[in-house]
PDB file of C-alpha atoms and ligand atoms in Angstrom:
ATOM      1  CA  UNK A   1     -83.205 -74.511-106.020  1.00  0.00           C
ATOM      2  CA  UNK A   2     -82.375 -78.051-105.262  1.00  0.00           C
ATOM      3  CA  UNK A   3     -79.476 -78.215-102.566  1.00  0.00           C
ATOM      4  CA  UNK A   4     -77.207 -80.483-102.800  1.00  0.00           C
ATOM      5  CA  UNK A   5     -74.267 -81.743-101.371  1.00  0.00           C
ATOM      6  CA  UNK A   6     -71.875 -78.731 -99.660  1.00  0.00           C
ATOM      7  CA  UNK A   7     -74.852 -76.436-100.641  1.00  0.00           C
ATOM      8  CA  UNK A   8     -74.423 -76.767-104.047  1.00  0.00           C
ATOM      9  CA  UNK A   9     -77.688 -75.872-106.531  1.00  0.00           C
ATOM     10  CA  UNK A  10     -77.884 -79.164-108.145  1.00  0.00           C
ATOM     11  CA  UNK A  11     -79.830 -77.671-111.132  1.00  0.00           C
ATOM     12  CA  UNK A  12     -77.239 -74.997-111.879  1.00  0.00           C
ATOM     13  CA  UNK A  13     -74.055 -77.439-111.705  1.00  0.00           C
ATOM     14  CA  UNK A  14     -71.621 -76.706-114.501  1.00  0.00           C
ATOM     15  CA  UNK A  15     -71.363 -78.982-117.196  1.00  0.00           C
ATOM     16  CA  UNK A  16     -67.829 -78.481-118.052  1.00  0.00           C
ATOM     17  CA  UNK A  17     -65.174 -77.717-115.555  1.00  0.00           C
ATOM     18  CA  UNK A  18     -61.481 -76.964-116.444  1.00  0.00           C
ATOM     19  CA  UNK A  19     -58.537 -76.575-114.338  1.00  0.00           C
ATOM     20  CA  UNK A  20     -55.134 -75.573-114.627  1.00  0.00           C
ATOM     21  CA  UNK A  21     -53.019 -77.682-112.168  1.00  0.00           C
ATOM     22  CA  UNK A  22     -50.733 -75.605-111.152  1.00  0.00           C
ATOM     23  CA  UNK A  23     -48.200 -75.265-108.504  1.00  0.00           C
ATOM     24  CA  UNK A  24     -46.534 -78.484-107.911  1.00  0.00           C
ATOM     25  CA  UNK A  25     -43.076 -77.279-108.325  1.00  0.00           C
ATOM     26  CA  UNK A  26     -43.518 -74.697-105.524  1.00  0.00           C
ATOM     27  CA  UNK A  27     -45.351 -77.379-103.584  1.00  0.00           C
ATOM     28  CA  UNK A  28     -42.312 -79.736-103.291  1.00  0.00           C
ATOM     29  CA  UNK A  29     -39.641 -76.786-103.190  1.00  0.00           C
ATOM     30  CA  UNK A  30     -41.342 -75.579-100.320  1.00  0.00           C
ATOM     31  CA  UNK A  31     -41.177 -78.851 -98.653  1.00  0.00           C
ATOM     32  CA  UNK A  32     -37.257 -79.089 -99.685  1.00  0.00           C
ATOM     33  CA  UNK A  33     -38.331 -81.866-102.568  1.00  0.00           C
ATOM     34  CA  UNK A  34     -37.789 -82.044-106.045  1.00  0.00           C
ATOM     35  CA  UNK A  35     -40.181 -80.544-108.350  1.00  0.00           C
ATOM     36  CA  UNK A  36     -41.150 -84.201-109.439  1.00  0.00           C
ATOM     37  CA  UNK A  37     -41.926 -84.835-106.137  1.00  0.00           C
ATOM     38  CA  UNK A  38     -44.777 -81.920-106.176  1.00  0.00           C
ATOM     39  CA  UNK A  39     -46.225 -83.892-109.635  1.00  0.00           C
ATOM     40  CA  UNK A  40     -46.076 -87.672-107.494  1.00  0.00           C
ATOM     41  CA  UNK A  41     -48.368 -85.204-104.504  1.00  0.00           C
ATOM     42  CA  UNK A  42     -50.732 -84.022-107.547  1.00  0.00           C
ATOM     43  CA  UNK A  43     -52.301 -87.269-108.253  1.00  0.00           C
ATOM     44  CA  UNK A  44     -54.093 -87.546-105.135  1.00  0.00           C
ATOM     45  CA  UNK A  45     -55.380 -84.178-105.746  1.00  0.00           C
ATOM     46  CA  UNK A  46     -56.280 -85.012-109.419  1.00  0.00           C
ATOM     47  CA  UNK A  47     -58.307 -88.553-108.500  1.00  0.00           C
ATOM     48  CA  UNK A  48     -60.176 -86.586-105.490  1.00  0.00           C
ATOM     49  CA  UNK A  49     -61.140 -83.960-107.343  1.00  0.00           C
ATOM     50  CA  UNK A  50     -62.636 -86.361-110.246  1.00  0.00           C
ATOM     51  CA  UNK A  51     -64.449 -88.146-107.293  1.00  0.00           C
ATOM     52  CA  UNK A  52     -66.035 -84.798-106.087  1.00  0.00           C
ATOM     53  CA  UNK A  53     -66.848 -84.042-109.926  1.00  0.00           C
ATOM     54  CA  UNK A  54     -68.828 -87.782-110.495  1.00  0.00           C
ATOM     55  CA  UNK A  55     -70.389 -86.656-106.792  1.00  0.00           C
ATOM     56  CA  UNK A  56     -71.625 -83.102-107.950  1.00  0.00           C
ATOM     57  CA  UNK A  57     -72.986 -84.616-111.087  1.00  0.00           C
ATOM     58  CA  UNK A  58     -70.365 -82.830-114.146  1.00  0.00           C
ATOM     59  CA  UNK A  59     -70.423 -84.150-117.564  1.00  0.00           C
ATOM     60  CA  UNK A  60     -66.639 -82.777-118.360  1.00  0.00           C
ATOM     61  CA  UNK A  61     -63.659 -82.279-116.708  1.00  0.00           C
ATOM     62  CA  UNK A  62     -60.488 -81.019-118.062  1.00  0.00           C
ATOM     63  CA  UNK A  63     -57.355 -80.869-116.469  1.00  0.00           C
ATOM     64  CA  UNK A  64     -54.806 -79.053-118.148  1.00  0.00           C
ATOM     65  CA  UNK A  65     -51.318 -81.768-117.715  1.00  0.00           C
ATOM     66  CA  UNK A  66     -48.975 -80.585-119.941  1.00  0.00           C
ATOM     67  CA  UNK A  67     -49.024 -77.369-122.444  1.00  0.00           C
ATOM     68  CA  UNK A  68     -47.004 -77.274-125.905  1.00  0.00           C
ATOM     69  CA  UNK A  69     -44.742 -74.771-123.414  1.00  0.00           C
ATOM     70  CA  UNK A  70     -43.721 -77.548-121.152  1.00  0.00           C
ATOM     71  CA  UNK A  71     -41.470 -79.400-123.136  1.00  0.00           C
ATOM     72  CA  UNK A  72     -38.539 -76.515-122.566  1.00  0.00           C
ATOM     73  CA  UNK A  73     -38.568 -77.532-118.851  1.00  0.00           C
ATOM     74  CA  UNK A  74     -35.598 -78.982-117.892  1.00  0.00           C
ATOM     75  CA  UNK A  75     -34.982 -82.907-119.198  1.00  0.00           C
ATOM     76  CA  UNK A  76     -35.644 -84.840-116.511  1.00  0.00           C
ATOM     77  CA  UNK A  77     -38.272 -83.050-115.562  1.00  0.00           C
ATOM     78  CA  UNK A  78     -40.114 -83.565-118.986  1.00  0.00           C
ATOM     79  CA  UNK A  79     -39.165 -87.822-119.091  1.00  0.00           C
ATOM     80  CA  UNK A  80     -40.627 -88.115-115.269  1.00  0.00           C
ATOM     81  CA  UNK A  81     -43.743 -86.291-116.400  1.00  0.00           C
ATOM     82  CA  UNK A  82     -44.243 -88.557-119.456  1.00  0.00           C
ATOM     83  CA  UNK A  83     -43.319 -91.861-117.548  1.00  0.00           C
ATOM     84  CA  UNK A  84     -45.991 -90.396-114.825  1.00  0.00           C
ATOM     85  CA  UNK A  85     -49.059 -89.704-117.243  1.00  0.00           C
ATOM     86  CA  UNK A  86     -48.644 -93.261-118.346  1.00  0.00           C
ATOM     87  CA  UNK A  87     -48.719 -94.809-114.689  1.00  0.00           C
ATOM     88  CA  UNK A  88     -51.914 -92.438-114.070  1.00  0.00           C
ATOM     89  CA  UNK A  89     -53.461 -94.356-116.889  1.00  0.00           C
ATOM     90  CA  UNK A  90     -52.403 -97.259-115.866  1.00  0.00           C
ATOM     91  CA  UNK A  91     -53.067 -97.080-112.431  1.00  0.00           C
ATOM     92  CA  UNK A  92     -56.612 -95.610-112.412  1.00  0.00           C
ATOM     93  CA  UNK A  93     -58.004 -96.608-115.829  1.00  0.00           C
ATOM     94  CA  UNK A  94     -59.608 -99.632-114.611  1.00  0.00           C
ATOM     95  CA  UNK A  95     -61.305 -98.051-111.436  1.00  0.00           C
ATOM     96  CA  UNK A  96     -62.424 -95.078-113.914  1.00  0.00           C
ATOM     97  CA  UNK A  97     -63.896 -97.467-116.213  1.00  0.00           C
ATOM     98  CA  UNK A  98     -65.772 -99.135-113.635  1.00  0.00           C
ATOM     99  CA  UNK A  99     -67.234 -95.682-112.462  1.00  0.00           C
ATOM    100  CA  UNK A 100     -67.888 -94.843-116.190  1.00  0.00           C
ATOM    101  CA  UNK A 101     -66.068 -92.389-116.993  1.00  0.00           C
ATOM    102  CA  UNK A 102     -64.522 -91.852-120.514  1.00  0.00           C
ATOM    103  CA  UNK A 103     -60.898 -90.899-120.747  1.00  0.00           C
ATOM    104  CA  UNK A 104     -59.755 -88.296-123.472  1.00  0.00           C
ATOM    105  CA  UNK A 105     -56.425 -86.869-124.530  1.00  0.00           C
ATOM    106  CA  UNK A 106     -56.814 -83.423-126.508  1.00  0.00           C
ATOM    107  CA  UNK A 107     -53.537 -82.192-127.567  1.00  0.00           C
ATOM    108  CA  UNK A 108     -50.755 -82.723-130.380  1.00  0.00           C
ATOM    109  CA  UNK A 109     -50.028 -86.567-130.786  1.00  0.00           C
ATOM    110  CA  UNK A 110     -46.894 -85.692-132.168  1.00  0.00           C
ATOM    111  CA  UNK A 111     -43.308 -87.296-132.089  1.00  0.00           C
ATOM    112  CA  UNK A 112     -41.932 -85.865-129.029  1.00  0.00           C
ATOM    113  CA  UNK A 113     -45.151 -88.545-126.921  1.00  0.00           C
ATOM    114  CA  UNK A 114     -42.934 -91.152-126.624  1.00  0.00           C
ATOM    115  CA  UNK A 115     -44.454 -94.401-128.530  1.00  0.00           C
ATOM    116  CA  UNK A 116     -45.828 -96.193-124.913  1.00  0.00           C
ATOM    117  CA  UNK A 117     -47.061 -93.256-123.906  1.00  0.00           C
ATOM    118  CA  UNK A 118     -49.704 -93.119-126.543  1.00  0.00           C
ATOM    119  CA  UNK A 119     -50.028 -97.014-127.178  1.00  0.00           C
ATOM    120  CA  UNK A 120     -51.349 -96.432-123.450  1.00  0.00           C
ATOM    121  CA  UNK A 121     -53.364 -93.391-124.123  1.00  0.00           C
ATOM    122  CA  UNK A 122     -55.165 -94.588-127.267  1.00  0.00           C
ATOM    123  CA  UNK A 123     -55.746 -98.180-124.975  1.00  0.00           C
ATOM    124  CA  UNK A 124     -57.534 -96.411-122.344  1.00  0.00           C
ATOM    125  CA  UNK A 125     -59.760 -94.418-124.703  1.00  0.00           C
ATOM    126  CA  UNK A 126     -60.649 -97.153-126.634  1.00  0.00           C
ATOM    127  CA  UNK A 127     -61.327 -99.312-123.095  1.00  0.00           C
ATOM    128  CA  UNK A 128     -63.475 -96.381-122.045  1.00  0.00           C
ATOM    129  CA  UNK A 129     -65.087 -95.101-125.518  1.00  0.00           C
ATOM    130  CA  UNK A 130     -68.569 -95.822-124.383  1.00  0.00           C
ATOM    131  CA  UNK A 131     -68.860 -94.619-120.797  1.00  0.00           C
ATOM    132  CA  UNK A 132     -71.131 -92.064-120.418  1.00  0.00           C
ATOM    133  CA  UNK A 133     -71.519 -90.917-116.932  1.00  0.00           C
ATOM    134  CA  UNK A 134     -68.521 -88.430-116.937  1.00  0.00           C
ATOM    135  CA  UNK A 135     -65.653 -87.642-119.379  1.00  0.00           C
ATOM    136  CA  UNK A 136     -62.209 -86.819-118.350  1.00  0.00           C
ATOM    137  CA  UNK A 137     -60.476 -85.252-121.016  1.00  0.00           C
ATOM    138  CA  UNK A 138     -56.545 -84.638-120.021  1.00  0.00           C
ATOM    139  CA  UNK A 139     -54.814 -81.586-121.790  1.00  0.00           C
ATOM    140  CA  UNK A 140     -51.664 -83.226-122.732  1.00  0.00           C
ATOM    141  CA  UNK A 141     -48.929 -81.808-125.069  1.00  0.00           C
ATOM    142  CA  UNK A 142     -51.761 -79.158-125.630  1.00  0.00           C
ATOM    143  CA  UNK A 143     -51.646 -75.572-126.826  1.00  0.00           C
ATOM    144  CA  UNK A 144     -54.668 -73.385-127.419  1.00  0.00           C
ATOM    145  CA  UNK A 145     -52.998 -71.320-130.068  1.00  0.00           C
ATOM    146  CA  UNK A 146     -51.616 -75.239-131.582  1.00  0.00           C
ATOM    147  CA  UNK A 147     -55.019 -76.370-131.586  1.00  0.00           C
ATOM    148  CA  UNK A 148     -56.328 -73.127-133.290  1.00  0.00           C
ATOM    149  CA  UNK A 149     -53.449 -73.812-136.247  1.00  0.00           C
ATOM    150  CA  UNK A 150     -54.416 -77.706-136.525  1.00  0.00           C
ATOM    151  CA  UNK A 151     -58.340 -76.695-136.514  1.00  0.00           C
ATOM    152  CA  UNK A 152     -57.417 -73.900-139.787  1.00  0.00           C
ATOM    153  CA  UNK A 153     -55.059 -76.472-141.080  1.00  0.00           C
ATOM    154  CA  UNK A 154     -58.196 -78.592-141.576  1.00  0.00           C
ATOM    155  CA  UNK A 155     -59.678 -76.176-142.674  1.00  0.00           C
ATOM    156  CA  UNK A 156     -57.467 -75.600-145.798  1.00  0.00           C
ATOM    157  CA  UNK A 157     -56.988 -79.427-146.329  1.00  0.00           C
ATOM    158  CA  UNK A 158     -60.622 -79.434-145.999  1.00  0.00           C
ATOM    159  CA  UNK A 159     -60.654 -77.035-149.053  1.00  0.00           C
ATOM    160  CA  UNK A 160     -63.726 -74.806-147.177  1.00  0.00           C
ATOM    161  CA  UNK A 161     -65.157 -71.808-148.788  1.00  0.00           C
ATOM    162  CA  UNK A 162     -63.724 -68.511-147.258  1.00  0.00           C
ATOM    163  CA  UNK A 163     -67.658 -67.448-146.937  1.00  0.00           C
ATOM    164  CA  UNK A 164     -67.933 -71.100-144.946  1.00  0.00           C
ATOM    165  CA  UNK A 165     -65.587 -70.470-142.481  1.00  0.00           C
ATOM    166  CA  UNK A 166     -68.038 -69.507-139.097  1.00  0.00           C
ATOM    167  CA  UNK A 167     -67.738 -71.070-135.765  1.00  0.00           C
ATOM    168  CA  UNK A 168     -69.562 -73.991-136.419  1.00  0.00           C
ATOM    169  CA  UNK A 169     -66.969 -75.096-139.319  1.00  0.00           C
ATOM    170  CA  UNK A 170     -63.904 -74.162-136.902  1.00  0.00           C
ATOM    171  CA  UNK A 171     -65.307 -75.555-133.902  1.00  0.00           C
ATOM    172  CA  UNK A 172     -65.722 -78.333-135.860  1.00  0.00           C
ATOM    173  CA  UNK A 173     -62.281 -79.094-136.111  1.00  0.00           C
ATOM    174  CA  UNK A 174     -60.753 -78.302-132.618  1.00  0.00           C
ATOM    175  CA  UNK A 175     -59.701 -81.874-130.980  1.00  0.00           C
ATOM    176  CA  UNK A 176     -63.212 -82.214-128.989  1.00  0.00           C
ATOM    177  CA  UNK A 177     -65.445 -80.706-131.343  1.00  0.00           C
ATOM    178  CA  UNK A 178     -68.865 -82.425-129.316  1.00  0.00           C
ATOM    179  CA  UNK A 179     -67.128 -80.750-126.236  1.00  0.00           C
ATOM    180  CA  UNK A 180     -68.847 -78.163-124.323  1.00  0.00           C
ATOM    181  CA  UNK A 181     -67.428 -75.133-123.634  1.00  0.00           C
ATOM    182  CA  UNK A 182     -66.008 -74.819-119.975  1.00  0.00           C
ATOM    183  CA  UNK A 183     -68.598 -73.275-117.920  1.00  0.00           C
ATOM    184  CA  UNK A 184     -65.946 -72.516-115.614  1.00  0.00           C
ATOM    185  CA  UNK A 185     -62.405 -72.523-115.330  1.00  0.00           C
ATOM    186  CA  UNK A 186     -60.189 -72.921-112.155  1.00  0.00           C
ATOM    187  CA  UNK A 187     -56.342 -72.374-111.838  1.00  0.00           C
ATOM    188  CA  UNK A 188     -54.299 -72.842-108.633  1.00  0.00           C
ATOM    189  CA  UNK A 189     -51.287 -71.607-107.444  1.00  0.00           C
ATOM    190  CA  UNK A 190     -52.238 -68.102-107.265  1.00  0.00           C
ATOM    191  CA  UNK A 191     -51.241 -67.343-110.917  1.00  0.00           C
ATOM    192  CA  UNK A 192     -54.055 -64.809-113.237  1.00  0.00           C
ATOM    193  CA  UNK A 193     -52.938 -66.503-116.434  1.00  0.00           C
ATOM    194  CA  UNK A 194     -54.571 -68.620-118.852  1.00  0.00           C
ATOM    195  CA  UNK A 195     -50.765 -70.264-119.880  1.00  0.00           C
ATOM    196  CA  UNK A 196     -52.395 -71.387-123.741  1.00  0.00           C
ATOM    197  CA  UNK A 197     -55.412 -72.815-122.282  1.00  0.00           C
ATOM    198  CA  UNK A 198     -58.528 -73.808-124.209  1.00  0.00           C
ATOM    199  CA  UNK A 199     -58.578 -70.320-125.940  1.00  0.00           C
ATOM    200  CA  UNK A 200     -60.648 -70.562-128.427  1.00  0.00           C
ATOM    201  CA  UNK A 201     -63.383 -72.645-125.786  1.00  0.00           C
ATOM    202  CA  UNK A 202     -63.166 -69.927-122.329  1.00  0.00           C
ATOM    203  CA  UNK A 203     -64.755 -67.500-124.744  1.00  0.00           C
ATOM    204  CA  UNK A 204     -67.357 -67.493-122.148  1.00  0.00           C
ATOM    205  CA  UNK A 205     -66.106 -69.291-119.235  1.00  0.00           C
ATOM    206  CA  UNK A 206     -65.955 -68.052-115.522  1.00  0.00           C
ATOM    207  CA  UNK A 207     -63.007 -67.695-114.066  1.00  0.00           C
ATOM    208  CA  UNK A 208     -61.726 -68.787-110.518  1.00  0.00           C
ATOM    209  CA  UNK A 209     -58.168 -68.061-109.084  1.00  0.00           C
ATOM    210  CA  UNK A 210     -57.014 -69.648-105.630  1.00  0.00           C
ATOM    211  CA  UNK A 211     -53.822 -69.482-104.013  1.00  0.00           C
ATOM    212  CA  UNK A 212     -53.993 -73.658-102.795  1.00  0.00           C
ATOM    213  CA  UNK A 213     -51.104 -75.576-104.897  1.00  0.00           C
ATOM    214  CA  UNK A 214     -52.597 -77.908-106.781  1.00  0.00           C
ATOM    215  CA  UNK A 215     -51.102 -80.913-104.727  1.00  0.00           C
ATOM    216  CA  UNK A 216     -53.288 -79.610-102.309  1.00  0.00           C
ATOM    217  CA  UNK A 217     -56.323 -78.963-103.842  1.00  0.00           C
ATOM    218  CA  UNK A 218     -59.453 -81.471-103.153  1.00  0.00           C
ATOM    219  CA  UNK A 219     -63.210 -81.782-103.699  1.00  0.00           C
ATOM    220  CA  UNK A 220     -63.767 -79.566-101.210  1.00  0.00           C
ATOM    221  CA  UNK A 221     -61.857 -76.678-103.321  1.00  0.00           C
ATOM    222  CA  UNK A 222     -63.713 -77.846-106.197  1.00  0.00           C
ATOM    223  CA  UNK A 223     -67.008 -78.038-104.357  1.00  0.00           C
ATOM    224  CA  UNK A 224     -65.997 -74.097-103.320  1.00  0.00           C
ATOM    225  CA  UNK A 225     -65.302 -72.881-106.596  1.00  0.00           C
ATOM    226  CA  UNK A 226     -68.607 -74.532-108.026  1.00  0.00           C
ATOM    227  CA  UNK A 227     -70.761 -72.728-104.936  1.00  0.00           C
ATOM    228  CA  UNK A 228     -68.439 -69.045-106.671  1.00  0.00           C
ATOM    229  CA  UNK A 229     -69.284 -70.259-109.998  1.00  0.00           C
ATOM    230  CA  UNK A 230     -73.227 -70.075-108.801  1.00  0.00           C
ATOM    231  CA  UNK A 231     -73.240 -66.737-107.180  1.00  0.00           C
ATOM    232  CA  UNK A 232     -71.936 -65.163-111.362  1.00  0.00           C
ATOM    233  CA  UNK A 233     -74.080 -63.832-113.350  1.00  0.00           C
ATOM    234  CA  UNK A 234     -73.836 -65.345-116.867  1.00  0.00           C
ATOM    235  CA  UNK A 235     -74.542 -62.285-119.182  1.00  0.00           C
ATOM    236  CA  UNK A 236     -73.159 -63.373-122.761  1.00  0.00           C
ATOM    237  CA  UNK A 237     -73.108 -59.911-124.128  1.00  0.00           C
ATOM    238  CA  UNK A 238     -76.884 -59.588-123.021  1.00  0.00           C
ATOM    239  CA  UNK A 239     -78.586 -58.097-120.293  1.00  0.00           C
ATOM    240  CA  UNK A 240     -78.342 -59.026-116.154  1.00  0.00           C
ATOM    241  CA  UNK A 241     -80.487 -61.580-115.053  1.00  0.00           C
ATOM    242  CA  UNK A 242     -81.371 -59.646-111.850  1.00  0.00           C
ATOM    243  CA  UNK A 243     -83.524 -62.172-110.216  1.00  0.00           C
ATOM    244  CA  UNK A 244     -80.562 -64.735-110.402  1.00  0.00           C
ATOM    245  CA  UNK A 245     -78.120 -62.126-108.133  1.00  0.00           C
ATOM    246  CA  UNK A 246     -76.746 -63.936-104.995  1.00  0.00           C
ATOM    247  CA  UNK A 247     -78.498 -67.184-105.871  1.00  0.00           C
ATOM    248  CA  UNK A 248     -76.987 -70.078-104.630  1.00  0.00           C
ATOM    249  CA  UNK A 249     -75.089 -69.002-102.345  1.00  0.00           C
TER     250      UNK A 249
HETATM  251  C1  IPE B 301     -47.978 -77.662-112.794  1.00  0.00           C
HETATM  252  O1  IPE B 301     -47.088 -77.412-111.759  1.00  0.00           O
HETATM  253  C2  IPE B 301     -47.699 -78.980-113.480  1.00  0.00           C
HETATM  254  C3  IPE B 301     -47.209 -78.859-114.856  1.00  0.00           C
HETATM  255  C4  IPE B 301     -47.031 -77.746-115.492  1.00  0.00           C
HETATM  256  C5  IPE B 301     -46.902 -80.097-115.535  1.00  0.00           C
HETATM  257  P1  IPE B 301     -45.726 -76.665-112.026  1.00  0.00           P
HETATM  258  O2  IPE B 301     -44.669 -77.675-112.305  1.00  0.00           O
HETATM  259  O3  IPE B 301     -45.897 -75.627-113.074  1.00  0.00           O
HETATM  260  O4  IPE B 301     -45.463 -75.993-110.620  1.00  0.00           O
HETATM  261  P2  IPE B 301     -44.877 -74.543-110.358  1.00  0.00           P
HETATM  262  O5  IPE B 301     -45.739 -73.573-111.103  1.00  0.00           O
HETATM  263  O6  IPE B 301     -43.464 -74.539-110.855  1.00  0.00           O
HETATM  264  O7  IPE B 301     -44.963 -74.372-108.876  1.00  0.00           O
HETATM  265  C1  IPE B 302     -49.693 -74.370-117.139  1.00  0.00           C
HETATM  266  O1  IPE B 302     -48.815 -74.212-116.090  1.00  0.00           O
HETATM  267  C2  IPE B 302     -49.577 -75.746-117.728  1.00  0.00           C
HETATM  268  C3  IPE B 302     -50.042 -76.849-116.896  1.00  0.00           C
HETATM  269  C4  IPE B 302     -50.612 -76.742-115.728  1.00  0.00           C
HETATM  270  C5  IPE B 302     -49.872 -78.149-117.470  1.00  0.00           C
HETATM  271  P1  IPE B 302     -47.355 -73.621-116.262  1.00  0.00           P
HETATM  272  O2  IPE B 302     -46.731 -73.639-114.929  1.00  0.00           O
HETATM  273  O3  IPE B 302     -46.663 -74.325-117.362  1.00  0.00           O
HETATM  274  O4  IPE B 302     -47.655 -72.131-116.741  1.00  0.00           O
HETATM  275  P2  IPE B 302     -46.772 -70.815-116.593  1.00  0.00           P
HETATM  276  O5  IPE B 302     -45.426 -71.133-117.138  1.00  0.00           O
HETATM  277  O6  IPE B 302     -46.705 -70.491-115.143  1.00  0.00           O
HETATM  278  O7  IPE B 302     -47.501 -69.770-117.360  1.00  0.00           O
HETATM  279 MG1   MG B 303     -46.471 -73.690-112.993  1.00  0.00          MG
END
């Protein structure tokens, strides 16, 4: 076992983290804010928890920003959080670039994005295309079961054989097809829901629930849940790796 940092097995880190940021609203109400005060708080947590994820080595992380389900929130809430995902790319896609990370937005480009919005998405993953330390794919205007229907919809344009249609040839056309599965997915707030998240991908994935609000959450929390994550045992359908019980721990 090679320790790392916090403990952490540095040969058993996961590639692919995922995490449902959750619990902003409850974060401000409890403070007597606006909900759109608990999304401002969030960014910190977001930015430290992509620092601890280039520190414990991860290839992917996904953060879950806004689901197909979010545009029936109230108005304002809906314009702040577009006007807010574009100042996040604009005021971190520089100092991600530098650090080499690639930024990626999986999710419906459709005509509810307003027009800057994506002129600033499709800017910083073109700026970033070739980075290759880390990628930092942002669920936005993303439903599992919406990305299941677009995937089968390319299917049928794509005029494949019913006997062709496997995995490989659906996986194929989700919106990261050279994405690995999450190894592990983490949702704050103390909700034991998936919300439309990544179904067709957490096939497989470990699960971690924690009660911290997500404008709370930092490396740390991330650095706990990966240190969970190593105690699992991985089965797939097979048989229990025995000798792997209680390993790094
Ligand atoms: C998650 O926090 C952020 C988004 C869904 C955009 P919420 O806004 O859902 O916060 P709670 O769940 O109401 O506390
Ligand atoms: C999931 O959180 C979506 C995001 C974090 C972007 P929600 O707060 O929208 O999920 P529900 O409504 O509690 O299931
Ligand atoms: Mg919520």
């Amino acid at each position: 076992m090679a320790v790392g940092i916090e403990g952490i097995d540095m040969s058993r880190v996961p590639a692919h983290v995922a995490c449902v940021m959750d619990g902003n609203g409850r974060w401000a109400e409890k403070r007597g804010l606006a909900r759109t005060e608990g999304h401002a708080a969030g960014e910190e947590a977001l930015f430290d928890t992509v620092e601890g994820a280039l520190e414990v080595g991860l290839s992917w992380l996904t953060v879950y920003a806004f689901s197909t389900e979010n545009w029936s929130r109230p108005v304002d809430e809906v314009r702040f959080l577009m006007n807010f995902n574009e100042q996040i790319l604009t005021r971190h896609r520089d100092d991600l670039n530098g650090k080499g990370v690639r930024i990626l937005f999986s999710g419906r480009r459709d005509w509810r994005v307003p027009r800057r919005l994506l002129r600033h998405i499709e800017q910083s993953e073109a700026l970033t295309a070739t980075n290759r330390r880390m990628t930092l794919n942002f669920a936005f205007n993303y439903g599992g079961r919406a990305e299941i229907i677009d995937a089968v919809r390319r299917l049928v344009a794509d005029n494949v054989a019913v006997g062709k249609v496997d995995d490989k040839a659906i996986r194929a056309r989700l919106y990261q097809p050279a994405m690995p599965d999450p190894d592990l997915v983490v949702r704050t707030s103390g909700e034991y829901r998936l919300s439309n998240f990544l179904l067709w991908e957490v096939a497989y994935s470990e699960m971690i629930f924690t009660d911290v609000l997500w404008p709370d959450f930092r490396r740390e929390d991330l650095f706990d849940a990966i240190r969970e994550y190593q105690g699992r045992d991985r089965r797939f359908g097979g048989v229990q790796a025995k000798k792997r019980r209680g390993r790094g721990r």
